[in-house]
């Protein structure tokens, strides 16, 4: 039987009046059937008991609620701690997904060949058809374009004419997506680079967003071009360099070696896409020189260790990039095994080994008097000895002599004996041209003699002019040239001149000068062809005075087998690179033509001009290459602000202030000064460059300006309270995202009349509307 209520103790504080409580709560009782007590409680007592029980339950409820709230808070803190711990994975993943969206959204909207897709798509086609071609850029990026076409199932048959509609069988969207992938991957690389530069998290996000929401980057990544690849490998080079610098205290560790090699590979890749990559290579080179110089001044470092540092950097930053660069050319030569439109830029022996070539085909091996032949200059980038009916506008005003890469009948010459010997007779016995012979060269199309005289050359004034003069009967001793054999790739016998394999010089018998074709281009009156002169300098090692017979016709002689001799890879590698350099230097503005797409270097940092990437008809999807205003103007302003900051600290240092700790100086040096130096290295060459320039030439430099903006924002906001920092960065985030969204149509494609976007034309030079 249960105990009566008086047996219980109370926890409500009522024990002080226990008897009274007992009297109130314990009523009379009667005897039950089984003898138990049956208590009777008054109504007041019942209310009191209910109140006491309610207080106890409320106390329990409050205790449970507090405990439960604590558990929730701990769970929330645990979630935030996890997010904070893995921010280095979560944030770049989100940014990368956004990058793919901004680069891929509506990427296949325009079905026409847009801007330089006409060039690089065509080069990709040559790889698929394995036809040799020539271009001023190294081959890696164009091979990747060819790879994208191969993966898309493209057979290389489309000509990629500008403005032409893509055929249904060409999956141009896939090829664009392939290129856009490089542009999208720039975003996570920028994120990790900002981390390696020791920026705070808010700054890391800001730098990443400035790359992610940069309209010009988003636009140019959407087409079959080389720029997204160039930017990607520029970004990776900076990342590898920054990581390598952070590992200075772990020299020769496995991770240190990994980043040395990765830096070298990245340098090799960026240089193999475009030569602009040499600018970021120079940045790494300057850093390396400074680093080694500092180590040289560390007297505690053993000389063996110093030597090991030198060897490691030579291997990682010179040998590895050079190997990657040369490998891209080896792949280029290996894949392009068929004759194509770029044959003439290469040596005759190289051309003779291409499938389907006409060079050397059925050509007699040895040259005889009366033979008709073409003469190839063996200098790097050299062309074929050429003449045409046009005359020099000054000097002798005689018929022009040039070097020309295009193959036509104006490149053909006859070998004739000199005027002191009996006149050539085709019925006479065959007589071969030999070393030290004095000959005449007669232009097959005009019948005039190769000639030189004491008249200054039109461009290279220190040399004598070379012209075409007279005919087979009219002329003088100034038509005579002496053959001087230099070498023969196939024989040690120098007594004869052989097709393709014999290298020889032509010495003017009367003047003692040598026929030379350097890398100097004539003005427009000479059709920009290579100037041919007679140089007074006798330098047997000057390859621009070396010539060989490329094609040879003589019905009296049996055909030879020119393909039996191979051209050395290293010689072809050097030859092609010099030819690329020569052609690149020839890309100068034509004063007689107006290029509406070209722009000046000073216009780029201030976003003074954009570029129409296609036609501007209402029926065409239009793209306008223009940057995000806040990214451009903010990054450009930060360059000047950094200079002022540097001057400020130098003045204060000179006055004896030492508020900067060594760690602060190191941060300014490597995270501020080097991005500015990177911008200078990528921008100033275009200031001095004579070639035609466009807005996209600024894009690698823009990245370094963005890093500079990140540094300045990070540095100037460090003393600011946390809440103020968040407010400042939030405003910057909103500006970057907002302006990208405002100008998004110029990146994603403008459909319909351009007048719809008149509100985006902030300046007259922003020609997105007529």
XYZ file of C-alpha atoms in Angstrom, residues 31-371:
341
model
C -11.650 2.656 6.561
C -11.809 0.873 3.262
C -13.134 -2.593 2.539
C -9.696 -4.112 2.909
C -8.774 -1.966 5.840
C -6.859 0.697 3.845
C -7.163 4.429 4.604
C -9.168 6.514 2.172
C -8.145 10.197 2.420
C -10.438 13.102 1.666
C -8.852 16.403 0.402
C -10.386 19.811 0.449
C -10.669 21.796 -2.804
C -8.060 24.354 -1.637
C -5.560 21.598 -0.923
C -6.080 20.075 -4.328
C -5.258 23.470 -6.012
C -2.115 23.788 -3.913
C -0.823 20.356 -4.917
C -1.482 21.105 -8.624
C 0.467 24.358 -8.347
C 3.464 22.655 -6.762
C 3.525 19.956 -9.474
C 3.332 22.650 -12.216
C 6.339 24.512 -10.788
C 8.345 21.304 -10.771
C 7.399 20.459 -14.391
C 8.214 23.996 -15.550
C 11.633 23.749 -13.944
C 12.276 20.483 -15.722
C 11.061 22.014 -19.018
C 13.382 25.033 -18.704
C 16.310 22.798 -17.878
C 15.596 20.661 -20.941
C 15.172 23.701 -23.209
C 18.488 25.267 -22.145
C 20.288 21.973 -22.593
C 18.710 21.469 -26.022
C 19.588 25.036 -27.142
C 23.188 24.454 -26.126
C 23.277 21.308 -28.206
C 21.914 23.197 -31.221
C 24.476 25.954 -30.815
C 27.260 23.421 -30.549
C 25.990 21.725 -33.720
C 25.867 25.052 -35.566
C 29.364 25.936 -34.387
C 30.532 22.541 -35.552
C 29.047 23.144 -39.014
C 30.687 26.554 -39.312
C 33.980 25.127 -38.122
C 33.754 22.427 -40.780
C 32.963 24.995 -43.483
C 35.832 27.137 -42.285
C 38.204 24.202 -42.246
C 37.308 23.089 -45.772
C 36.814 26.546 -47.251
C 39.881 25.974 -49.430
C 37.905 23.232 -51.216
C 34.320 24.477 -51.000
C 34.910 28.077 -52.156
C 36.935 27.250 -55.290
C 34.413 24.542 -56.172
C 31.581 27.092 -56.072
C 33.660 29.627 -58.014
C 34.549 26.976 -60.613
C 30.916 26.039 -61.149
C 30.092 29.716 -61.649
C 33.058 30.026 -64.022
C 31.776 27.216 -66.206
C 28.369 28.855 -66.252
C 29.716 32.259 -67.314
C 31.947 30.698 -69.971
C 29.482 28.125 -71.346
C 26.095 29.833 -71.137
C 24.710 30.127 -74.702
C 28.133 29.220 -76.099
C 26.674 27.736 -79.262
C 24.261 30.595 -79.902
C 26.176 32.048 -82.851
C 26.543 29.495 -85.683
C 29.037 31.541 -87.704
C 32.830 31.719 -87.788
C 33.577 34.559 -85.375
C 36.653 36.791 -85.457
C 39.954 34.844 -85.305
C 38.183 31.496 -85.401
C 38.850 31.960 -89.105
C 42.580 31.546 -88.402
C 42.839 29.104 -85.538
C 40.008 26.867 -86.658
C 41.724 26.583 -90.021
C 45.037 25.744 -88.360
C 43.272 23.020 -86.392
C 41.993 21.676 -89.713
C 45.552 21.387 -91.002
C 46.433 19.095 -88.089
C 43.472 16.872 -88.873
C 44.522 16.717 -92.544
C 48.191 16.549 -91.473
C 49.116 19.368 -93.876
C 52.120 21.533 -93.125
C 51.219 25.192 -92.576
C 52.956 28.292 -91.260
C 51.897 30.715 -88.536
C 53.621 33.293 -86.361
C 52.635 31.496 -83.131
C 54.147 28.315 -81.639
C 52.137 25.142 -82.218
C 50.821 23.933 -78.820
C 47.597 25.955 -78.716
C 46.745 25.150 -82.338
C 47.419 21.462 -81.755
C 44.929 21.620 -78.881
C 42.425 23.213 -81.264
C 43.063 20.325 -83.641
C 42.543 17.913 -80.749
C 39.182 19.518 -79.963
C 38.165 19.029 -83.593
C 39.259 15.408 -83.493
C 37.251 14.780 -80.318
C 34.267 16.487 -81.950
C 34.435 14.103 -84.906
C 35.516 16.835 -87.340
C 37.445 15.725 -90.449
C 39.216 19.015 -91.262
C 37.326 19.759 -94.482
C 35.758 23.091 -93.457
C 37.674 26.201 -94.551
C 36.689 28.450 -91.605
C 36.047 31.520 -93.746
C 35.187 34.534 -91.620
C 31.450 35.023 -91.207
C 30.594 31.691 -92.824
C 27.973 29.452 -91.210
C 29.254 26.227 -89.685
C 28.073 23.088 -91.504
C 25.786 20.680 -89.610
C 28.454 17.961 -89.477
C 30.914 20.227 -87.609
C 30.255 20.273 -83.863
C 31.590 23.785 -83.358
C 29.895 23.987 -79.949
C 32.061 21.164 -78.619
C 35.199 22.829 -79.965
C 34.207 26.076 -78.249
C 33.467 24.254 -74.994
C 36.917 22.665 -75.170
C 38.512 26.110 -75.386
C 36.190 27.606 -72.780
C 37.308 24.972 -70.291
C 40.735 26.604 -70.154
C 39.081 29.964 -69.474
C 36.899 28.526 -66.717
C 39.841 26.825 -65.001
C 41.594 30.196 -64.730
C 39.182 31.008 -61.892
C 40.230 28.314 -59.358
C 43.866 28.915 -60.318
C 43.395 32.605 -59.464
C 41.842 31.591 -56.126
C 44.788 29.424 -55.099
C 47.286 31.996 -56.372
C 45.735 34.649 -54.124
C 46.023 32.226 -51.196
C 49.691 31.593 -51.965
C 50.274 35.347 -52.060
C 49.133 35.346 -48.425
C 46.012 37.423 -48.983
C 43.237 37.255 -46.406
C 40.121 35.252 -47.240
C 38.012 38.268 -48.179
C 40.739 39.389 -50.576
C 41.121 35.915 -52.034
C 37.413 35.939 -52.839
C 37.684 39.428 -54.314
C 40.557 38.505 -56.658
C 38.726 35.347 -57.713
C 35.524 37.259 -58.422
C 37.393 39.864 -60.473
C 38.646 37.069 -62.719
C 35.331 35.209 -62.668
C 33.193 38.237 -63.477
C 35.586 39.917 -65.921
C 33.527 40.330 -69.107
C 36.459 40.302 -71.501
C 37.767 37.030 -70.048
C 34.303 35.481 -70.234
C 33.846 36.621 -73.834
C 37.172 35.638 -75.341
C 37.047 32.199 -73.696
C 33.883 31.307 -75.616
C 35.444 30.972 -79.062
C 37.979 28.804 -80.887
C 40.959 31.016 -80.080
C 44.328 30.716 -78.339
C 43.728 33.363 -75.684
C 41.986 31.157 -73.117
C 44.934 28.733 -73.268
C 47.440 31.568 -73.039
C 45.660 32.970 -69.980
C 45.367 29.552 -68.329
C 49.072 28.770 -68.630
C 49.974 32.327 -67.562
C 47.828 31.826 -64.463
C 49.369 28.417 -63.703
C 52.882 29.822 -64.074
C 52.143 32.528 -61.504
C 50.563 29.965 -59.165
C 53.543 27.610 -59.422
C 55.973 30.468 -58.844
C 54.015 31.720 -55.808
C 53.867 28.231 -54.307
C 57.562 27.695 -54.976
C 58.344 30.933 -53.144
C 56.300 29.837 -50.102
C 58.449 26.678 -49.892
C 61.766 28.509 -49.576
C 62.320 27.077 -46.113
C 61.784 23.541 -47.410
C 64.404 23.542 -50.163
C 65.067 20.210 -51.885
C 62.082 18.542 -50.230
C 59.861 16.414 -52.525
C 57.173 19.103 -52.579
C 59.749 21.782 -53.370
C 61.039 19.741 -56.313
C 57.465 19.141 -57.477
C 56.767 22.861 -57.753
C 60.113 23.522 -59.438
C 59.185 21.019 -62.157
C 55.594 22.245 -62.407
C 56.824 25.820 -62.810
C 59.118 24.719 -65.627
C 56.373 22.745 -67.370
C 53.977 25.684 -67.082
C 56.576 28.074 -68.520
C 57.159 25.680 -71.412
C 53.411 25.438 -72.090
C 52.703 29.177 -72.001
C 55.627 29.881 -74.349
C 54.420 27.084 -76.658
C 51.022 28.774 -77.070
C 52.189 32.326 -77.780
C 55.481 34.132 -77.390
C 53.739 36.494 -74.981
C 54.529 33.703 -72.518
C 58.142 34.842 -72.510
C 57.026 37.868 -70.471
C 55.871 35.782 -67.492
C 59.022 33.704 -68.020
C 61.011 36.903 -67.557
C 59.154 37.514 -64.278
C 60.200 34.102 -62.952
C 63.716 34.752 -64.241
C 64.009 38.055 -62.376
C 62.758 36.404 -59.203
C 65.285 33.589 -59.653
C 68.173 36.010 -60.111
C 67.165 37.938 -56.988
C 66.724 34.724 -55.015
C 70.126 33.348 -56.001
C 71.756 36.703 -55.320
C 70.305 36.692 -51.791
C 71.538 33.153 -51.247
C 74.960 34.141 -52.565
C 75.085 36.826 -49.857
C 74.210 34.320 -47.129
C 77.661 33.430 -45.797
C 76.186 30.684 -43.645
C 75.097 28.713 -46.707
C 77.653 26.105 -47.839
C 78.959 26.580 -51.357
C 77.812 23.096 -52.317
C 74.255 23.963 -51.314
C 74.448 27.242 -53.248
C 75.621 25.326 -56.302
C 72.764 22.853 -55.864
C 70.276 25.747 -55.839
C 71.777 27.067 -59.072
C 71.663 23.666 -60.767
C 68.072 23.063 -59.617
C 66.902 26.340 -61.109
C 68.787 25.847 -64.369
C 67.172 22.444 -64.674
C 63.669 23.480 -63.591
C 63.401 26.933 -65.166
C 65.521 26.520 -68.329
C 65.967 22.881 -69.342
C 62.436 21.706 -68.528
C 60.686 24.650 -70.311
C 62.984 24.299 -73.311
C 62.245 20.565 -73.472
C 58.480 21.230 -73.379
C 58.815 23.957 -76.034
C 60.919 21.781 -78.351
C 58.630 18.792 -77.799
C 55.671 20.827 -79.071
C 57.606 21.504 -82.298
C 58.628 17.857 -82.588
C 54.937 16.931 -82.369
C 54.192 19.665 -84.924
C 56.683 18.248 -87.436
C 55.605 14.665 -86.752
C 51.890 15.255 -87.248
C 52.186 17.556 -90.281
C 53.778 15.061 -92.653
C 51.965 16.176 -95.811
C 52.775 19.092 -98.075
C 50.647 22.141 -97.332
C 50.387 25.915 -97.658
C 53.322 26.633 -95.320
C 56.015 24.622 -97.081
C 57.867 27.593 -98.535
C 58.819 28.902 -95.085
C 60.969 25.816 -94.477
C 64.253 24.653 -95.948
C 64.263 22.900 -99.304
C 65.466 19.651 -97.755
C 62.627 19.741 -95.215
C 60.077 20.291 -97.972
C 61.487 17.472 -100.054
C 60.632 15.023 -97.254
C 56.950 15.996 -97.096
C 54.423 13.718 -98.703
C 52.935 15.056 -101.907
C 55.511 17.805 -102.336
C 56.687 19.074 -105.700
C 59.998 20.247 -104.280
C 62.799 18.200 -105.750
C 60.384 15.769 -107.388
C 62.026 14.282 -110.474
C 64.670 16.995 -110.200
C 68.051 16.018 -111.646
C 70.647 15.717 -108.942
C 73.457 17.856 -110.439
C 73.134 21.353 -111.912
C 74.305 21.934 -115.489
C 74.531 25.017 -117.669
C 71.164 25.649 -119.254
C 69.314 24.202 -116.253
